[in-house]
Amino acid sequence: MAVTDRVITPPAGRSPNAGNDGKNVRRLALSRRVSKWDVKLSPYLYISPFFLLFAVTGLFPLAYSAWVSLHNWNLIGGQGKFAGLDNYAFVVAQPYFWNAVGNTFSIFVLSSVPQVFLALVIAAVLDANLRARTFWRMGVLVPFVVAPVAVGLIFNNLFADQFGLINEMLKAVGLDPVRWHSDSLASHAAIATMVNFRWTGYNALIFLAAMQAIPRDVFEAATIDGAGRLRQFFSVTVPMLRPTAIFVVITSTIGGLQIFDEPRVFDQSGLGGADRQWQTLTMYIWELGWGQRNFGRASAVAWLLFLIIVLIALLNFVITKRIASQGGRK
Amino acid sequence: MSSIPMIEQTAGKGAARAAARRRKGGNGRAGFGGARRPGFLTYGFLGAVLLASVFPLYWSFLVGSHDNTVLSRGIPLLPGGNFLANAAKVFDSIPFWKAMGNSLIVSGVTAASVVVFSTLAGFAFAKLRFRGNKALLVFVIATMAVPTQLGVVPLFIVMSKLGWTGSLWAVIIPGLVTAFGVFWMTQYLRDALPDELIEAVRMDGASMIQAFWHVGFPAARPAAAMLALFTFVATWTNFFWPFIVLDPSNPTLPVALQLLQAAHFVDYSVVLAGAVLATVPLLLLFIAAGRQLVSGIMQGAVKG
């Protein structure tokens, strides 16, 4: 800035220079208008990448999937004649469909029920005044970073009918070996074990977080009332975890009913055993769509699966709510 | 969607309070184990849980380091010297390194994109006022309940019409945004970024995008790191869609592992060596950043 300047130069672009008044007023008005539009438009601009991409890769496929399910549709030939509900009728009449429904439910119940209880117990123990807390928390989360396919391969070996570690251990204690790859229920138990391996620690951390958010004075009050530690756990901790329990149960329902990876690699063919003892609904969708190349029927099963998930999630919601609130009243 | 609990309270507060109690020697109740330092039973139980978490991985290394006759000779206790030979068979029978590269690309691009778009949208949902804000957010959350299976057939039709089946684009594009990411960032920014801060930079003449860049994005960093980790792990371990849309010659790691099993069904030493090789990168990531993943999961749990 030159010393000879008569007018004190204002800080960049703020107050108007003599003779430049009109221009600056206009510029100010313009920038205000720009700013107004900035405020109005920006939010939409910021959410639009999500919604644009989501419309293309999420919403459109949903609508399109309903369309496909109402047509004859072939992997090679593409869209065929309008079929109405024929695909649904065909699928529902298939024993394989109901077999897959049964298997999916069986695996789901065998995995989610013990998982939620075990997660609750682990969380309670992790909530203790531990040394090396982070170490234990990280330890229970290790399985979460192992891909389900890898989990499937490893447990496929552990549950091998011949020379599998589990069967060798059963033999060592004098029990009969289990035919994990041919008995229906046994295969479901093995697959449920894989799911539990991967998700129990994760859910335990979610429960742990909720436990730590419970105000500590509630426990102090319970102690004064003479409640022991176990009593506190069942009468205070568990009821207060209700929202989290609902969350865990619903997410594990949504995930559990979609199970594919672990049963897919439990044998070589991918159809769920010689007699489809462990074929799940998602495996059935895969078989219809990419095995038999019938996209119409595959889409129909996908929609039926969606309906089942919604129904079970609602049912879970109601039941969990009731159980938890009864626990609270005791 | 009311089915997802939203406790408007941070996990941090509860944890911090509990931690403070613990440091004081624990006058209050510091958990199920009581205020006292927990005893042998607690650590024994946790040790057993830890063993169950880690043992299957050790087992796959154990079997992967012997030849395939080892199990018929009895249960091995110590690793053998055959791991490299098995690994060589893995590299011979599947495009392992290509799969590793593909997994890195797909997971890296997906994680970066999810973080950027989720933070942008989360900033708008949490901090900006606009028509339809609440309704749109509820819509985003509701879509989280829709199973992937529903979109798989039409996505496949679209991808094959575009000629993208077999290419990584087919895996990357559908993963670029997630409803979970938007929900996660919205929840976080709502608490972590004070409105006054945005107002202040706006008064100083910052445009909206500058406000986002200078205030919003920095405030979102801890949650963004967690979201990146989470998305990376989820994408890395994802199987169903890549399995459907990718070619055997151009797989991601889980798809390659499945191929390996198809090729070596009876030679489980090779298959399990492959499982070990595919898991090691994520284990390293977990050792480096697992602390953050743990605290992120715990924070997200209480918020939603």
Short mmCIF file of N, CA, C and O in Angstrom, two decimals, chain A residues 20-133:
data_model
loop_
_atom_site.label_atom_id
_atom_site.label_comp_id
_atom_site.label_asym_id
_atom_site.label_seq_id
_atom_site.Cartn_x
_atom_site.Cartn_y
_atom_site.Cartn_z
N ASN A 20 -17.23 4.42 -6.79
CA ASN A 20 -17.57 3.05 -7.18
C ASN A 20 -18.88 2.58 -6.54
O ASN A 20 -19.26 1.43 -6.65
N ASP A 21 -19.53 3.52 -5.83
CA ASP A 21 -20.70 3.17 -5.02
C ASP A 21 -21.72 2.27 -5.72
O ASP A 21 -22.01 1.18 -5.25
N GLY A 22 -22.20 2.77 -6.86
CA GLY A 22 -23.27 2.05 -7.54
C GLY A 22 -22.89 0.62 -7.85
O GLY A 22 -23.64 -0.32 -7.57
N LYS A 23 -21.68 0.48 -8.36
CA LYS A 23 -21.20 -0.85 -8.73
C LYS A 23 -21.18 -1.80 -7.52
O LYS A 23 -21.60 -2.95 -7.60
N ASN A 24 -20.71 -1.22 -6.41
CA ASN A 24 -20.60 -2.07 -5.22
C ASN A 24 -21.94 -2.49 -4.66
O ASN A 24 -22.09 -3.62 -4.19
N VAL A 25 -22.86 -1.52 -4.70
CA VAL A 25 -24.20 -1.86 -4.22
C VAL A 25 -24.75 -3.01 -5.04
O VAL A 25 -25.30 -3.98 -4.53
N ARG A 26 -24.54 -2.88 -6.37
CA ARG A 26 -25.04 -3.93 -7.24
C ARG A 26 -24.36 -5.26 -6.91
O ARG A 26 -24.98 -6.31 -6.86
N ARG A 27 -23.05 -5.16 -6.71
CA ARG A 27 -22.31 -6.40 -6.43
C ARG A 27 -22.82 -7.04 -5.12
O ARG A 27 -22.98 -8.24 -5.00
N LEU A 28 -23.06 -6.16 -4.15
CA LEU A 28 -23.55 -6.65 -2.86
C LEU A 28 -24.90 -7.34 -3.02
O LEU A 28 -25.13 -8.42 -2.49
N ALA A 29 -25.76 -6.68 -3.82
CA ALA A 29 -27.09 -7.25 -4.05
C ALA A 29 -26.95 -8.60 -4.74
O ALA A 29 -27.61 -9.57 -4.38
N LEU A 30 -26.04 -8.62 -5.70
CA LEU A 30 -25.83 -9.86 -6.44
C LEU A 30 -25.36 -10.96 -5.50
O LEU A 30 -25.88 -12.07 -5.49
N SER A 31 -24.39 -10.62 -4.69
CA SER A 31 -23.82 -11.66 -3.81
C SER A 31 -24.86 -12.11 -2.81
O SER A 31 -24.90 -13.26 -2.41
N ARG A 32 -25.75 -11.18 -2.42
CA ARG A 32 -26.81 -11.59 -1.50
C ARG A 32 -27.77 -12.56 -2.19
O ARG A 32 -28.19 -13.55 -1.63
N ARG A 33 -28.06 -12.21 -3.46
CA ARG A 33 -28.95 -13.09 -4.20
C ARG A 33 -28.29 -14.47 -4.39
O ARG A 33 -28.92 -15.50 -4.21
N VAL A 34 -27.01 -14.43 -4.77
CA VAL A 34 -26.28 -15.69 -4.92
C VAL A 34 -26.32 -16.48 -3.63
O VAL A 34 -26.59 -17.68 -3.60
N SER A 35 -26.10 -15.76 -2.52
CA SER A 35 -26.06 -16.42 -1.22
C SER A 35 -27.42 -17.04 -0.89
O SER A 35 -27.50 -18.13 -0.33
N LYS A 36 -28.49 -16.31 -1.28
CA LYS A 36 -29.82 -16.84 -1.00
C LYS A 36 -30.04 -18.16 -1.75
O LYS A 36 -30.52 -19.14 -1.20
N TRP A 37 -29.64 -18.13 -3.01
CA TRP A 37 -29.77 -19.36 -3.80
C TRP A 37 -28.86 -20.44 -3.26
O TRP A 37 -29.19 -21.62 -3.26
N ASP A 38 -27.67 -19.99 -2.80
CA ASP A 38 -26.72 -20.93 -2.20
C ASP A 38 -27.38 -21.69 -1.05
O ASP A 38 -27.35 -22.91 -0.98
N VAL A 39 -28.04 -20.91 -0.16
CA VAL A 39 -28.69 -21.52 1.00
C VAL A 39 -29.82 -22.45 0.57
O VAL A 39 -30.01 -23.53 1.11
N LYS A 40 -30.58 -22.00 -0.44
CA LYS A 40 -31.73 -22.79 -0.86
C LYS A 40 -31.34 -24.07 -1.57
O LYS A 40 -31.92 -25.12 -1.35
N LEU A 41 -30.35 -23.94 -2.45
CA LEU A 41 -30.04 -25.07 -3.32
C LEU A 41 -29.06 -26.06 -2.71
O LEU A 41 -29.14 -27.25 -2.97
N SER A 42 -28.14 -25.54 -1.90
CA SER A 42 -27.06 -26.39 -1.41
C SER A 42 -27.54 -27.71 -0.81
O SER A 42 -27.00 -28.77 -1.16
N PRO A 43 -28.54 -27.67 0.10
CA PRO A 43 -28.94 -28.96 0.69
C PRO A 43 -29.29 -29.99 -0.36
O PRO A 43 -28.86 -31.14 -0.27
N TYR A 44 -30.05 -29.56 -1.37
CA TYR A 44 -30.45 -30.51 -2.40
C TYR A 44 -29.25 -31.00 -3.19
O TYR A 44 -29.16 -32.16 -3.58
N LEU A 45 -28.31 -30.06 -3.40
CA LEU A 45 -27.10 -30.42 -4.13
C LEU A 45 -26.31 -31.48 -3.36
O LEU A 45 -25.76 -32.41 -3.94
N TYR A 46 -26.30 -31.34 -2.03
CA TYR A 46 -25.47 -32.26 -1.22
C TYR A 46 -26.11 -33.65 -1.09
O TYR A 46 -25.40 -34.63 -0.96
N ILE A 47 -27.45 -33.67 -1.07
CA ILE A 47 -28.05 -35.00 -0.95
C ILE A 47 -28.26 -35.64 -2.33
O ILE A 47 -28.52 -36.83 -2.42
N SER A 48 -28.12 -34.84 -3.39
CA SER A 48 -28.43 -35.39 -4.71
C SER A 48 -27.49 -36.52 -5.17
O SER A 48 -27.97 -37.47 -5.79
N PRO A 49 -26.17 -36.45 -4.89
CA PRO A 49 -25.36 -37.61 -5.34
C PRO A 49 -25.89 -38.90 -4.76
O PRO A 49 -26.03 -39.90 -5.46
N PHE A 50 -26.22 -38.87 -3.46
CA PHE A 50 -26.75 -40.08 -2.84
C PHE A 50 -28.02 -40.53 -3.54
O PHE A 50 -28.16 -41.67 -3.95
N PHE A 51 -28.97 -39.59 -3.69
CA PHE A 51 -30.26 -40.00 -4.23
C PHE A 51 -30.18 -40.41 -5.70
O PHE A 51 -30.87 -41.33 -6.13
N LEU A 52 -29.32 -39.72 -6.47
CA LEU A 52 -29.18 -40.09 -7.88
C LEU A 52 -28.63 -41.51 -7.99
O LEU A 52 -29.20 -42.37 -8.67
N LEU A 53 -27.52 -41.76 -7.29
CA LEU A 53 -26.91 -43.09 -7.36
C LEU A 53 -27.84 -44.14 -6.79
O LEU A 53 -27.96 -45.24 -7.32
N PHE A 54 -28.51 -43.76 -5.70
CA PHE A 54 -29.39 -44.72 -5.06
C PHE A 54 -30.59 -45.04 -5.95
O PHE A 54 -31.05 -46.19 -6.00
N ALA A 55 -31.08 -44.02 -6.66
CA ALA A 55 -32.21 -44.25 -7.57
C ALA A 55 -31.81 -45.26 -8.64
O ALA A 55 -32.58 -46.16 -8.97
N VAL A 56 -30.59 -45.11 -9.14
CA VAL A 56 -30.15 -45.99 -10.23
C VAL A 56 -29.84 -47.39 -9.72
O VAL A 56 -30.24 -48.39 -10.33
N THR A 57 -29.14 -47.50 -8.57
CA THR A 57 -28.67 -48.82 -8.14
C THR A 57 -29.53 -49.44 -7.05
O THR A 57 -29.33 -50.59 -6.70
N GLY A 58 -30.49 -48.68 -6.51
CA GLY A 58 -31.30 -49.22 -5.43
C GLY A 58 -32.79 -49.23 -5.75
O GLY A 58 -33.44 -50.27 -5.72
N LEU A 59 -33.31 -48.05 -6.07
CA LEU A 59 -34.76 -47.94 -6.26
C LEU A 59 -35.23 -48.54 -7.57
O LEU A 59 -36.17 -49.31 -7.62
N PHE A 60 -34.53 -48.17 -8.65
CA PHE A 60 -34.93 -48.68 -9.95
C PHE A 60 -34.92 -50.21 -9.97
O PHE A 60 -35.91 -50.82 -10.40
N PRO A 61 -33.86 -50.86 -9.47
CA PRO A 61 -33.88 -52.32 -9.44
C PRO A 61 -35.07 -52.88 -8.68
O PRO A 61 -35.64 -53.90 -9.08
N LEU A 62 -35.49 -52.20 -7.60
CA LEU A 62 -36.65 -52.70 -6.84
C LEU A 62 -37.88 -52.74 -7.72
O LEU A 62 -38.57 -53.76 -7.82
N ALA A 63 -38.15 -51.61 -8.36
CA ALA A 63 -39.34 -51.54 -9.21
C ALA A 63 -39.20 -52.53 -10.37
O ALA A 63 -40.14 -53.27 -10.69
N TYR A 64 -38.01 -52.55 -10.94
CA TYR A 64 -37.76 -53.42 -12.09
C TYR A 64 -37.91 -54.89 -11.69
O TYR A 64 -38.40 -55.71 -12.46
N SER A 65 -37.51 -55.20 -10.46
CA SER A 65 -37.59 -56.57 -9.98
C SER A 65 -39.04 -57.04 -9.89
O SER A 65 -39.36 -58.19 -10.22
N ALA A 66 -39.93 -56.11 -9.48
CA ALA A 66 -41.35 -56.46 -9.46
C ALA A 66 -41.83 -56.74 -10.88
O ALA A 66 -42.55 -57.71 -11.12
N TRP A 67 -41.41 -55.92 -11.81
CA TRP A 67 -41.75 -56.07 -13.22
C TRP A 67 -41.27 -57.42 -13.75
O TRP A 67 -42.01 -58.18 -14.37
N VAL A 68 -39.99 -57.72 -13.46
CA VAL A 68 -39.41 -58.98 -13.93
C VAL A 68 -40.19 -60.17 -13.37
O VAL A 68 -40.45 -61.15 -14.06
N SER A 69 -40.58 -60.06 -12.10
CA SER A 69 -41.24 -61.20 -11.45
C SER A 69 -42.60 -61.50 -12.08
O SER A 69 -43.16 -62.57 -11.87
N LEU A 70 -43.14 -60.54 -12.80
CA LEU A 70 -44.45 -60.74 -13.43
C LEU A 70 -44.34 -61.18 -14.88
O LEU A 70 -45.33 -61.25 -15.60
N HIS A 71 -43.11 -61.48 -15.33
CA HIS A 71 -42.91 -61.87 -16.72
C HIS A 71 -42.16 -63.19 -16.81
O HIS A 71 -41.45 -63.58 -15.89
N ASN A 72 -42.30 -63.83 -17.96
CA ASN A 72 -41.35 -64.90 -18.28
C ASN A 72 -40.05 -64.20 -18.62
O ASN A 72 -40.02 -63.31 -19.46
N TRP A 73 -39.00 -64.61 -18.00
CA TRP A 73 -37.76 -63.87 -18.22
C TRP A 73 -36.60 -64.85 -18.17
O TRP A 73 -36.46 -65.60 -17.21
N ASN A 74 -35.79 -64.81 -19.19
CA ASN A 74 -34.73 -65.79 -19.33
C ASN A 74 -33.38 -65.10 -19.33
O ASN A 74 -33.25 -63.99 -19.84
N LEU A 75 -32.38 -65.74 -18.76
CA LEU A 75 -31.04 -65.15 -18.72
C LEU A 75 -30.53 -64.85 -20.12
O LEU A 75 -29.91 -63.83 -20.37
N ILE A 76 -30.79 -65.75 -21.05
CA ILE A 76 -30.29 -65.56 -22.42
C ILE A 76 -31.28 -64.76 -23.25
O ILE A 76 -30.93 -63.75 -23.86
N GLY A 77 -32.54 -65.20 -23.27
CA GLY A 77 -33.52 -64.59 -24.17
C GLY A 77 -34.04 -63.24 -23.72
O GLY A 77 -34.56 -62.48 -24.51
N GLY A 78 -33.91 -62.95 -22.42
CA GLY A 78 -34.42 -61.68 -21.92
C GLY A 78 -35.92 -61.74 -21.67
O GLY A 78 -36.48 -62.82 -21.44
N GLN A 79 -36.54 -60.56 -21.75
CA GLN A 79 -37.95 -60.45 -21.38
C GLN A 79 -38.85 -61.24 -22.32
O GLN A 79 -38.70 -61.19 -23.52
N GLY A 80 -39.77 -61.99 -21.70
CA GLY A 80 -40.75 -62.73 -22.50
C GLY A 80 -42.14 -62.20 -22.24
O GLY A 80 -42.31 -61.03 -21.91
N LYS A 81 -43.11 -63.05 -22.36
CA LYS A 81 -44.51 -62.64 -22.21
C LYS A 81 -44.85 -62.26 -20.77
O LYS A 81 -44.26 -62.76 -19.83
N PHE A 82 -45.87 -61.41 -20.65
CA PHE A 82 -46.41 -61.09 -19.33
C PHE A 82 -47.01 -62.36 -18.74
O PHE A 82 -47.74 -63.08 -19.41
N ALA A 83 -46.67 -62.63 -17.48
CA ALA A 83 -47.11 -63.90 -16.91
C ALA A 83 -47.99 -63.71 -15.69
O ALA A 83 -48.44 -64.68 -15.08
N GLY A 84 -48.22 -62.45 -15.32
CA GLY A 84 -49.02 -62.23 -14.13
C GLY A 84 -48.37 -62.83 -12.91
O GLY A 84 -47.17 -62.70 -12.71
N LEU A 85 -49.18 -63.54 -12.13
CA LEU A 85 -48.63 -64.11 -10.90
C LEU A 85 -48.16 -65.56 -11.10
O LEU A 85 -47.91 -66.27 -10.14
N ASP A 86 -48.06 -65.98 -12.36
CA ASP A 86 -47.67 -67.36 -12.65
C ASP A 86 -46.38 -67.77 -11.96
O ASP A 86 -46.27 -68.88 -11.42
N ASN A 87 -45.36 -66.86 -12.00
CA ASN A 87 -44.09 -67.19 -11.38
C ASN A 87 -44.26 -67.47 -9.89
O ASN A 87 -43.66 -68.40 -9.35
N TYR A 88 -45.07 -66.64 -9.25
CA TYR A 88 -45.31 -66.82 -7.82
C TYR A 88 -46.02 -68.15 -7.58
O TYR A 88 -45.65 -68.92 -6.68
N ALA A 89 -47.04 -68.40 -8.40
CA ALA A 89 -47.80 -69.64 -8.23
C ALA A 89 -46.89 -70.85 -8.43
O ALA A 89 -46.93 -71.81 -7.65
N PHE A 90 -46.04 -70.78 -9.46
CA PHE A 90 -45.14 -71.89 -9.74
C PHE A 90 -44.21 -72.14 -8.55
O PHE A 90 -44.07 -73.27 -8.08
N VAL A 91 -43.61 -71.06 -8.09
CA VAL A 91 -42.61 -71.18 -7.02
C VAL A 91 -43.24 -71.75 -5.75
O VAL A 91 -42.68 -72.64 -5.11
N VAL A 92 -44.40 -71.21 -5.40
CA VAL A 92 -45.04 -71.62 -4.16
C VAL A 92 -45.44 -73.09 -4.21
O VAL A 92 -45.53 -73.76 -3.18
N ALA A 93 -45.62 -73.60 -5.42
CA ALA A 93 -45.99 -75.02 -5.56
C ALA A 93 -44.76 -75.94 -5.52
O ALA A 93 -44.91 -77.16 -5.54
N GLN A 94 -43.56 -75.37 -5.48
CA GLN A 94 -42.35 -76.18 -5.49
C GLN A 94 -41.98 -76.67 -4.09
O GLN A 94 -41.88 -75.85 -3.18
N PRO A 95 -41.76 -77.98 -3.92
CA PRO A 95 -41.27 -78.46 -2.62
C PRO A 95 -39.92 -77.84 -2.25
O PRO A 95 -39.66 -77.57 -1.07
N TYR A 96 -39.07 -77.61 -3.26
CA TYR A 96 -37.77 -77.00 -2.98
C TYR A 96 -37.89 -75.63 -2.33
O TYR A 96 -37.07 -75.25 -1.50
N PHE A 97 -38.93 -74.89 -2.75
CA PHE A 97 -39.13 -73.58 -2.16
C PHE A 97 -39.41 -73.71 -0.67
O PHE A 97 -38.78 -73.05 0.16
N TRP A 98 -40.33 -74.61 -0.33
CA TRP A 98 -40.70 -74.75 1.09
C TRP A 98 -39.57 -75.37 1.90
O TRP A 98 -39.38 -75.04 3.07
N ASN A 99 -38.82 -76.25 1.23
CA ASN A 99 -37.62 -76.79 1.87
C ASN A 99 -36.66 -75.65 2.22
O ASN A 99 -36.14 -75.57 3.35
N ALA A 100 -36.47 -74.73 1.26
CA ALA A 100 -35.56 -73.60 1.49
C ALA A 100 -36.10 -72.69 2.59
O ALA A 100 -35.34 -72.20 3.43
N VAL A 101 -37.42 -72.48 2.62
CA VAL A 101 -38.01 -71.67 3.68
C VAL A 101 -37.72 -72.30 5.04
O VAL A 101 -37.25 -71.64 5.98
N GLY A 102 -37.96 -73.61 5.14
CA GLY A 102 -37.72 -74.31 6.39
C GLY A 102 -36.27 -74.24 6.82
O GLY A 102 -35.97 -73.94 7.98
N ASN A 103 -35.36 -74.49 5.87
CA ASN A 103 -33.93 -74.44 6.20
C ASN A 103 -33.51 -73.06 6.66
O ASN A 103 -32.77 -72.92 7.64
N THR A 104 -34.00 -72.04 5.94
CA THR A 104 -33.63 -70.67 6.29
C THR A 104 -34.06 -70.36 7.72
O THR A 104 -33.29 -69.82 8.52
N PHE A 105 -35.30 -70.74 8.04
CA PHE A 105 -35.80 -70.49 9.40
C PHE A 105 -35.01 -71.25 10.44
O PHE A 105 -34.64 -70.72 11.49
N SER A 106 -34.76 -72.51 10.13
CA SER A 106 -34.04 -73.34 11.09
C SER A 106 -32.65 -72.75 11.38
O SER A 106 -32.26 -72.59 12.54
N ILE A 107 -31.92 -72.42 10.32
CA ILE A 107 -30.58 -71.84 10.51
C ILE A 107 -30.68 -70.50 11.24
O ILE A 107 -29.90 -70.19 12.14
N PHE A 108 -31.69 -69.72 10.87
CA PHE A 108 -31.87 -68.41 11.47
C PHE A 108 -32.12 -68.51 12.98
O PHE A 108 -31.50 -67.80 13.78
N VAL A 109 -33.02 -69.43 13.36
CA VAL A 109 -33.33 -69.57 14.79
C VAL A 109 -32.12 -70.10 15.55
O VAL A 109 -31.75 -69.61 16.62
N LEU A 110 -31.45 -71.11 14.95
CA LEU A 110 -30.29 -71.70 15.61
C LEU A 110 -29.16 -70.70 15.76
O LEU A 110 -28.32 -70.83 16.66
N SER A 111 -29.10 -69.71 14.88
CA SER A 111 -28.02 -68.75 15.01
C SER A 111 -28.42 -67.55 15.85
O SER A 111 -27.72 -67.18 16.78
N SER A 112 -29.60 -66.96 15.57
CA SER A 112 -29.86 -65.69 16.23
C SER A 112 -30.17 -65.84 17.72
O SER A 112 -29.76 -65.00 18.52
N VAL A 113 -30.86 -66.89 18.10
CA VAL A 113 -31.25 -66.99 19.51
C VAL A 113 -30.03 -67.15 20.43
O VAL A 113 -29.82 -66.34 21.34
N PRO A 114 -29.18 -68.18 20.20
CA PRO A 114 -28.00 -68.28 21.07
C PRO A 114 -27.09 -67.06 20.94
O PRO A 114 -26.47 -66.63 21.92
N GLN A 115 -27.06 -66.50 19.74
CA GLN A 115 -26.18 -65.36 19.50
C GLN A 115 -26.54 -64.18 20.38
O GLN A 115 -25.67 -63.56 21.01
N VAL A 116 -27.83 -63.85 20.44
CA VAL A 116 -28.25 -62.70 21.22
C VAL A 116 -27.99 -62.93 22.70
O VAL A 116 -27.47 -62.05 23.40
N PHE A 117 -28.27 -64.15 23.17
CA PHE A 117 -28.04 -64.42 24.60
C PHE A 117 -26.56 -64.41 24.94
O PHE A 117 -26.13 -63.80 25.92
N LEU A 118 -25.77 -65.06 24.09
CA LEU A 118 -24.34 -65.10 24.34
C LEU A 118 -23.75 -63.69 24.28
O LEU A 118 -22.91 -63.32 25.12
N ALA A 119 -24.21 -62.91 23.32
CA ALA A 119 -23.71 -61.54 23.18
C ALA A 119 -24.02 -60.74 24.45
O ALA A 119 -23.18 -59.97 24.94
N LEU A 120 -25.20 -60.97 25.00
CA LEU A 120 -25.61 -60.28 26.21
C LEU A 120 -24.69 -60.64 27.37
O LEU A 120 -24.23 -59.78 28.12
N VAL A 121 -24.37 -61.93 27.49
CA VAL A 121 -23.51 -62.38 28.58
C VAL A 121 -22.10 -61.82 28.40
O VAL A 121 -21.49 -61.30 29.35
N ILE A 122 -21.59 -61.91 27.18
CA ILE A 122 -20.24 -61.39 26.93
C ILE A 122 -20.19 -59.89 27.22
O ILE A 122 -19.25 -59.39 27.84
N ALA A 123 -21.23 -59.19 26.81
CA ALA A 123 -21.27 -57.75 27.06
C ALA A 123 -21.23 -57.48 28.57
O ALA A 123 -20.50 -56.61 29.03
N ALA A 124 -22.02 -58.25 29.32
CA ALA A 124 -22.06 -58.05 30.77
C ALA A 124 -20.67 -58.27 31.38
O ALA A 124 -20.25 -57.53 32.27
N VAL A 125 -19.97 -59.27 30.89
CA VAL A 125 -18.64 -59.54 31.43
C VAL A 125 -17.65 -58.46 30.99
O VAL A 125 -16.81 -58.02 31.77
N LEU A 126 -17.78 -58.02 29.73
CA LEU A 126 -16.89 -56.95 29.25
C LEU A 126 -17.15 -55.64 29.99
O LEU A 126 -16.31 -54.75 30.03
N ASP A 127 -18.34 -55.52 30.58
CA ASP A 127 -18.71 -54.31 31.29
C ASP A 127 -18.06 -54.25 32.68
O ASP A 127 -18.15 -53.25 33.37
N ALA A 128 -17.41 -55.35 33.05
CA ALA A 128 -16.76 -55.36 34.36
C ALA A 128 -15.53 -54.45 34.34
O ALA A 128 -15.10 -53.98 33.29
N ASN A 129 -15.00 -54.25 35.51
CA ASN A 129 -13.88 -53.34 35.68
C ASN A 129 -12.57 -54.02 35.24
O ASN A 129 -11.73 -54.37 36.04
N LEU A 130 -12.43 -54.19 33.92
CA LEU A 130 -11.37 -55.06 33.40
C LEU A 130 -10.02 -54.34 33.26
O LEU A 130 -9.97 -53.15 33.01
N ARG A 131 -8.98 -55.14 33.39
CA ARG A 131 -7.67 -54.67 32.91
C ARG A 131 -7.61 -54.90 31.41
O ARG A 131 -8.20 -55.84 30.91
N ALA A 132 -6.88 -54.07 30.70
CA ALA A 132 -6.69 -54.20 29.24
C ALA A 132 -8.03 -54.32 28.52
O ALA A 132 -8.26 -55.23 27.74
N ARG A 133 -8.92 -53.37 28.83
CA ARG A 133 -10.26 -53.42 28.28
C ARG A 133 -10.27 -53.47 26.75
O ARG A 133 -10.97 -54.26 26.13
#
